[in-house]
mmCIF file of C-alpha atoms in Angstrom:
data_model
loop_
_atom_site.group_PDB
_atom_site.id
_atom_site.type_symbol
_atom_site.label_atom_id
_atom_site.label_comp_id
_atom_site.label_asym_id
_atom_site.label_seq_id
_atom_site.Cartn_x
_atom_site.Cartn_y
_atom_site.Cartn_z
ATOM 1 C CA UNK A 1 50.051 -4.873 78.743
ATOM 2 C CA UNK A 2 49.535 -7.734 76.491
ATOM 3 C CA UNK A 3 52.353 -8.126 73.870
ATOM 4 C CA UNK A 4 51.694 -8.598 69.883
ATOM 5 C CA UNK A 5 51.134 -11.824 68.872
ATOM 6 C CA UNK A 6 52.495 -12.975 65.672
ATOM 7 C CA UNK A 7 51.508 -14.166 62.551
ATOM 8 C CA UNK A 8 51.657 -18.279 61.964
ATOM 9 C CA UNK A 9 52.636 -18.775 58.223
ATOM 10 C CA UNK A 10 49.210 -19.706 57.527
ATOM 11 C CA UNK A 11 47.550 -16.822 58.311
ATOM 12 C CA UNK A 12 50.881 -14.619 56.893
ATOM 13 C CA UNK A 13 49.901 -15.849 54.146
ATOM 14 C CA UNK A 14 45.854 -15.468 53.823
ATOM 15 C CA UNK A 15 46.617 -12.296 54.771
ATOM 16 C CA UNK A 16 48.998 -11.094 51.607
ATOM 17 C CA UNK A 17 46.424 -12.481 49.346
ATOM 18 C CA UNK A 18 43.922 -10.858 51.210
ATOM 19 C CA UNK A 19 45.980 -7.756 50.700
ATOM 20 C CA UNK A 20 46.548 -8.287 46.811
ATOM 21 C CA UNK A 21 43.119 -7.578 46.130
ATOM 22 C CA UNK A 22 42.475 -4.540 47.828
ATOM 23 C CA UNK A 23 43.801 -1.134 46.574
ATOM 24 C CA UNK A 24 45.393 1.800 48.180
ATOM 25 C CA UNK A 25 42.939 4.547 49.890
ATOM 26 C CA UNK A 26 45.278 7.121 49.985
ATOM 27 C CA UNK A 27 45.009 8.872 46.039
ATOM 28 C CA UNK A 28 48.223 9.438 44.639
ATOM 29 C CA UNK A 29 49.696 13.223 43.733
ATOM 30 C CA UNK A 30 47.977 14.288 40.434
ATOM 31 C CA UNK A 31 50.118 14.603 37.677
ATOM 32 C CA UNK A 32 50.930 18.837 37.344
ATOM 33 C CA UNK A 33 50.173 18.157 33.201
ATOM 34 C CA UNK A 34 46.813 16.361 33.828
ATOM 35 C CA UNK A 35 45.947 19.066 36.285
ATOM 36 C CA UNK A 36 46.250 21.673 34.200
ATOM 37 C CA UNK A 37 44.442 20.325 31.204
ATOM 38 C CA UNK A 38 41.832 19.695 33.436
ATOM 39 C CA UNK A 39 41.391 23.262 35.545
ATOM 40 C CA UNK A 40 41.869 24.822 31.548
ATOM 41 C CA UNK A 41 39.300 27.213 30.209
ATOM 42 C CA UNK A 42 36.958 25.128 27.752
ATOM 43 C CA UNK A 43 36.631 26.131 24.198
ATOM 44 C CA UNK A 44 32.847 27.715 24.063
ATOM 45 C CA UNK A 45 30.089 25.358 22.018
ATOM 46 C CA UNK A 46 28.493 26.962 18.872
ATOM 47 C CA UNK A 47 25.722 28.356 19.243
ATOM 48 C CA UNK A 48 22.918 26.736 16.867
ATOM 49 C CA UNK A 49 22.821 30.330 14.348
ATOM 50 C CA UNK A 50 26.554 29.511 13.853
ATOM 51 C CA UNK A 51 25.985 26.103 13.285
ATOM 52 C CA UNK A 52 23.201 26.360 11.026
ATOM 53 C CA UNK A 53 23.706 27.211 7.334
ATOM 54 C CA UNK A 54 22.687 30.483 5.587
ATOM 55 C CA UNK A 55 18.414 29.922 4.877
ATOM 56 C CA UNK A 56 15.277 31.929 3.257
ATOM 57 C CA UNK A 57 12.389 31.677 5.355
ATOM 58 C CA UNK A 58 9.729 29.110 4.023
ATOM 59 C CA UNK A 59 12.624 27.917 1.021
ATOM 60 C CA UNK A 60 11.323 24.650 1.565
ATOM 61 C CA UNK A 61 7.831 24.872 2.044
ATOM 62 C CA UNK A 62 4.981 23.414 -0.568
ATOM 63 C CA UNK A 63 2.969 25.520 -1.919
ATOM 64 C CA UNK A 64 -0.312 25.103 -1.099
ATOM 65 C CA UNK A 65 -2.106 23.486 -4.006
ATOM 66 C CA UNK A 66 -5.459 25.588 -3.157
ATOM 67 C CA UNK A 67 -7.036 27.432 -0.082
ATOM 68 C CA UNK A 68 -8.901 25.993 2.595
ATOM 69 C CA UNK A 69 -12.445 25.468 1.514
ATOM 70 C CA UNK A 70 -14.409 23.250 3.851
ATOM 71 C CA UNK A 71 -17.634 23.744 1.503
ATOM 72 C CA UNK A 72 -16.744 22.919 -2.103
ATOM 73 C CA UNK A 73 -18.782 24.387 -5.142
ATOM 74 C CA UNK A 74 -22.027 22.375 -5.230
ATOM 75 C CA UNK A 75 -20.547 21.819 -8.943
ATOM 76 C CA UNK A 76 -17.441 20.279 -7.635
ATOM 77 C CA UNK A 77 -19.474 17.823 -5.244
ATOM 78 C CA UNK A 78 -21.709 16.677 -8.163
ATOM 79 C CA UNK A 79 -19.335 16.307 -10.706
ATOM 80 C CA UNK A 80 -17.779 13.989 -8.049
ATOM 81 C CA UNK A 81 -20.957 11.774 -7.695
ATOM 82 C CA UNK A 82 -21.209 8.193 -9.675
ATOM 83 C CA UNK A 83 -22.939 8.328 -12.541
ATOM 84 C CA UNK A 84 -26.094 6.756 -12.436
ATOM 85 C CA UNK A 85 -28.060 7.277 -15.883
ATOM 86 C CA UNK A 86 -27.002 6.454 -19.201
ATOM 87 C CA UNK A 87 -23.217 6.704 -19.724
ATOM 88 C CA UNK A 88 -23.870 8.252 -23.566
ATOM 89 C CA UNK A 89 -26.932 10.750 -22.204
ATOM 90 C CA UNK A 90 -24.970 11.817 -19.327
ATOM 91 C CA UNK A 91 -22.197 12.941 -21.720
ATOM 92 C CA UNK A 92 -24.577 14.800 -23.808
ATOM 93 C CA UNK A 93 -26.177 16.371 -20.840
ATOM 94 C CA UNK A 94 -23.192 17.804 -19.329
ATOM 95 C CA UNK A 95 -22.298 18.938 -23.170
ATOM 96 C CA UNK A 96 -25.423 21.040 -23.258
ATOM 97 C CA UNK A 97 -26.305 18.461 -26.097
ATOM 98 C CA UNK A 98 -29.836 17.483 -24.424
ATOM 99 C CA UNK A 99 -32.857 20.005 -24.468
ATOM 100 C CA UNK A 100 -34.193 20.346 -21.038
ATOM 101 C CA UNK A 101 -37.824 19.524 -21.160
ATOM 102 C CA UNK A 102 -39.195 22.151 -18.298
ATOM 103 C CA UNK A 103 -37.418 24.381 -16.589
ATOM 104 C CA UNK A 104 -38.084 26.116 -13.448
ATOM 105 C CA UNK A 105 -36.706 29.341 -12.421
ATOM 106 C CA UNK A 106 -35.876 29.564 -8.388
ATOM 107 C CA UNK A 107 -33.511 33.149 -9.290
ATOM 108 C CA UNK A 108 -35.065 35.861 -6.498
ATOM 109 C CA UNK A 109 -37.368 33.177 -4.675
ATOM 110 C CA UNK A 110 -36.356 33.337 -0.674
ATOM 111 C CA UNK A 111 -35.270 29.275 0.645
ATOM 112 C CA UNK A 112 -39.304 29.323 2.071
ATOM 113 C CA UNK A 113 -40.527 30.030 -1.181
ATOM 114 C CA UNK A 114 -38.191 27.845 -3.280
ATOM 115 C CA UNK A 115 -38.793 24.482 -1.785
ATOM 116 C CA UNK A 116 -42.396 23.826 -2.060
ATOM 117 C CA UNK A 117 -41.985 25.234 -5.610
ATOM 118 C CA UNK A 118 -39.041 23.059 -6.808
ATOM 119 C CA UNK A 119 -40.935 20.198 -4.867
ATOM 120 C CA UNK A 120 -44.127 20.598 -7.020
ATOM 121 C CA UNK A 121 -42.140 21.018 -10.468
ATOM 122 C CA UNK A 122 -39.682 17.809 -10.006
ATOM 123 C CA UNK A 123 -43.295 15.825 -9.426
ATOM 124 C CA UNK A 124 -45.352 17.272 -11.569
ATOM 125 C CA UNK A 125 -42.539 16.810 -14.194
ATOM 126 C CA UNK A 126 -42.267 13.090 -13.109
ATOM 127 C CA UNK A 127 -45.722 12.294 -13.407
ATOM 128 C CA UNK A 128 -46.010 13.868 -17.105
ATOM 129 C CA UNK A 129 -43.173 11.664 -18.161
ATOM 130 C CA UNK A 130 -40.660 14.176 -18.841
ATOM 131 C CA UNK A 131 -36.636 13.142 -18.203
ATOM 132 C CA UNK A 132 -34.291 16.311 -17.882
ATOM 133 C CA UNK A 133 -35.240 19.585 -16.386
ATOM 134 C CA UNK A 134 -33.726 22.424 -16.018
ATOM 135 C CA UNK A 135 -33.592 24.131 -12.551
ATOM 136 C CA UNK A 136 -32.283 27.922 -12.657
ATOM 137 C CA UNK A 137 -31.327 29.104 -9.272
ATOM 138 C CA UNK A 138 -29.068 31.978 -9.993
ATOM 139 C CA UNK A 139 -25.305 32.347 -8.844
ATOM 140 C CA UNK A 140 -26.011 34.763 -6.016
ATOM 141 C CA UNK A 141 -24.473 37.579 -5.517
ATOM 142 C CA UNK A 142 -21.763 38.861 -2.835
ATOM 143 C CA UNK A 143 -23.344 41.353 -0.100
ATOM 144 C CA UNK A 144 -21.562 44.345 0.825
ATOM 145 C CA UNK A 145 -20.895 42.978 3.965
ATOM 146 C CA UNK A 146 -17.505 41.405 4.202
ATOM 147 C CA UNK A 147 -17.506 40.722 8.080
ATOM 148 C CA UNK A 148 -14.849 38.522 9.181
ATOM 149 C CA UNK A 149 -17.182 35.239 9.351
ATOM 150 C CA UNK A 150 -17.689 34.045 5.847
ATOM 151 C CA UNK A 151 -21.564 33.881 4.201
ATOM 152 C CA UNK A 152 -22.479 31.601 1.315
ATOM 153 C CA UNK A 153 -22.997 33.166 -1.983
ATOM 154 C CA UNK A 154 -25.882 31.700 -3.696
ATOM 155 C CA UNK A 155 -27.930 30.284 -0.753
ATOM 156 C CA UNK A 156 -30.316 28.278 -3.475
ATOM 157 C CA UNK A 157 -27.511 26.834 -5.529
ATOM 158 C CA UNK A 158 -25.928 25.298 -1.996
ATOM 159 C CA UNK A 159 -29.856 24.265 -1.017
ATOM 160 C CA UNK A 160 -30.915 23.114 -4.179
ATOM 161 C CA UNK A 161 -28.927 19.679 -4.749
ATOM 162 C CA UNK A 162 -29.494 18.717 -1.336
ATOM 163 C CA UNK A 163 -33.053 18.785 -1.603
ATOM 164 C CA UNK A 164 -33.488 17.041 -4.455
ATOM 165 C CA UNK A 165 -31.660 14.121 -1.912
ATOM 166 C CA UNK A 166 -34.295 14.449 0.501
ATOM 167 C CA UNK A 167 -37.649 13.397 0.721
ATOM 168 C CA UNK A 168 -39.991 13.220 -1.132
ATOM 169 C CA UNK A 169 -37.617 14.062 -4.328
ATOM 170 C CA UNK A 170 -34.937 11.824 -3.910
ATOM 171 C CA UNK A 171 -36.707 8.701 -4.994
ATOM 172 C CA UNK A 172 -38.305 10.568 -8.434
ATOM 173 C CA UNK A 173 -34.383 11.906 -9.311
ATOM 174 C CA UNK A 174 -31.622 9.923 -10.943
ATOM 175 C CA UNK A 175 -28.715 12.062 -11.480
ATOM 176 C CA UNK A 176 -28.004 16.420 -10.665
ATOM 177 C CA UNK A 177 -25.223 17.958 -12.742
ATOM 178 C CA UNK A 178 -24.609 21.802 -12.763
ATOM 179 C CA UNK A 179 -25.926 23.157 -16.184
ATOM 180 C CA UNK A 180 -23.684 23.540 -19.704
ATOM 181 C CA UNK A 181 -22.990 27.290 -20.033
ATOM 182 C CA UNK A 182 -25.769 27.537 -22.604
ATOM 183 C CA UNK A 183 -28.429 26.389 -19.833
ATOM 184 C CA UNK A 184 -26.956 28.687 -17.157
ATOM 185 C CA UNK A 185 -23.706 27.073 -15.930
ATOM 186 C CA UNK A 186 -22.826 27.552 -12.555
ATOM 187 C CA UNK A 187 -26.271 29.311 -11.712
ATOM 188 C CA UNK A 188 -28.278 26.020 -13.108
ATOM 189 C CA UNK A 189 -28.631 22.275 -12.646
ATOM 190 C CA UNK A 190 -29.983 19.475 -15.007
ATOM 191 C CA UNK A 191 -31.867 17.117 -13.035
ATOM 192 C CA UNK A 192 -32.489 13.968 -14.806
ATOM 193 C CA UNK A 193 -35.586 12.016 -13.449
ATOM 194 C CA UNK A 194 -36.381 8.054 -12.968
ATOM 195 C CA UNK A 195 -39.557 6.753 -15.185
ATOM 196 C CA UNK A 196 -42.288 6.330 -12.885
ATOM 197 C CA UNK A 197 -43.197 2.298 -13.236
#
């Protein structure tokens, strides 16, 4: 049996700094006061109703300026438009200050019956030189039907405008406006043609 062999003083001391740096495995006795704070019931988090304050439901909502209408008025959409024609006649237009010089009447006509009509009025007025007409095409009226998809009231006064963009009107009109109340209003538009050169 070999015996233990011991240290030099060189090695003695590598080994003690060697030592300093490590620490002890072995954990030391918990403290009986830390324990018990630790192993202690937890108070119980608020829940979010108690931490919320007292509300009304929507008490800081908008209101909503207007419903949701993804088709505006035809009225709406042209009184948007740029005005095109005389600054001073287009004021005395939309006043109801101007007499229309022809007027057609659209009110009854089915959308197959209207066009070539309205077509053949906004030339024929063109050619004879006159500037504002009058185009009546009735407000329509709201069926009995109120199914849950929405309908159009007034199928001409939607179609109306939008042909008179289209060929072959939209190079013989200037400006559309929906009529003074005198000339129809809502169920009317003034449509105020370009000279033929």
């Amino acid at each position: 049996m070999s015996r233990k062999r011991k240290l030099s003083p060189e090695e003695r001391a590598l080994w003690d700094r060697v030592a300093s740096t490590t620490e002890n495995y072995r954990p030391k006795k918990a403290d009986p006061a830390e324990l018990e704070s630790f192993l202690a019931p937890k108070p119980k988090p608020k829940t979010r109703a108690e931490g919320l304050r007292s509300f009304e439901m929507g008490q800081h909502a908008k209101p909503s300026p207007s419903r949701h209408d993804l088709t505006p008025e035809p009225g709406e959409h042209l009184a948007r438009q740029p005005v095109t024609m005389d600054r001073k006649a287009h004021k005395a237009m939309t006043r109801g200050k101007l007499k229309p010089e022809g007027v057609l009447d659209l009110h009854g006509l089915t959308l197959a019956e209207a066009h070539p009509e309205l077509i053949r009025f906004i030339l024929n007025s063109q050619s004879h030189g006159k500037r504002l007409v009058l185009v009546i095409t009735g407000k329509g009226k709201r069926g009995d039907d109120d199914g849950p998809i929405p309908r159009r009231v007034g199928v001409l006064r939607h179609q109306v405008p939008q042909w008179l963009r289209m060929m072959p009107l939209a190079p013989a009109v200037m400006q559309i406006n929906e009529a003074h109340l005198k000339h129809g209003g809502a169920g009317a538009y003034y449509v105020y043609l370009r000279r033929i050169r």
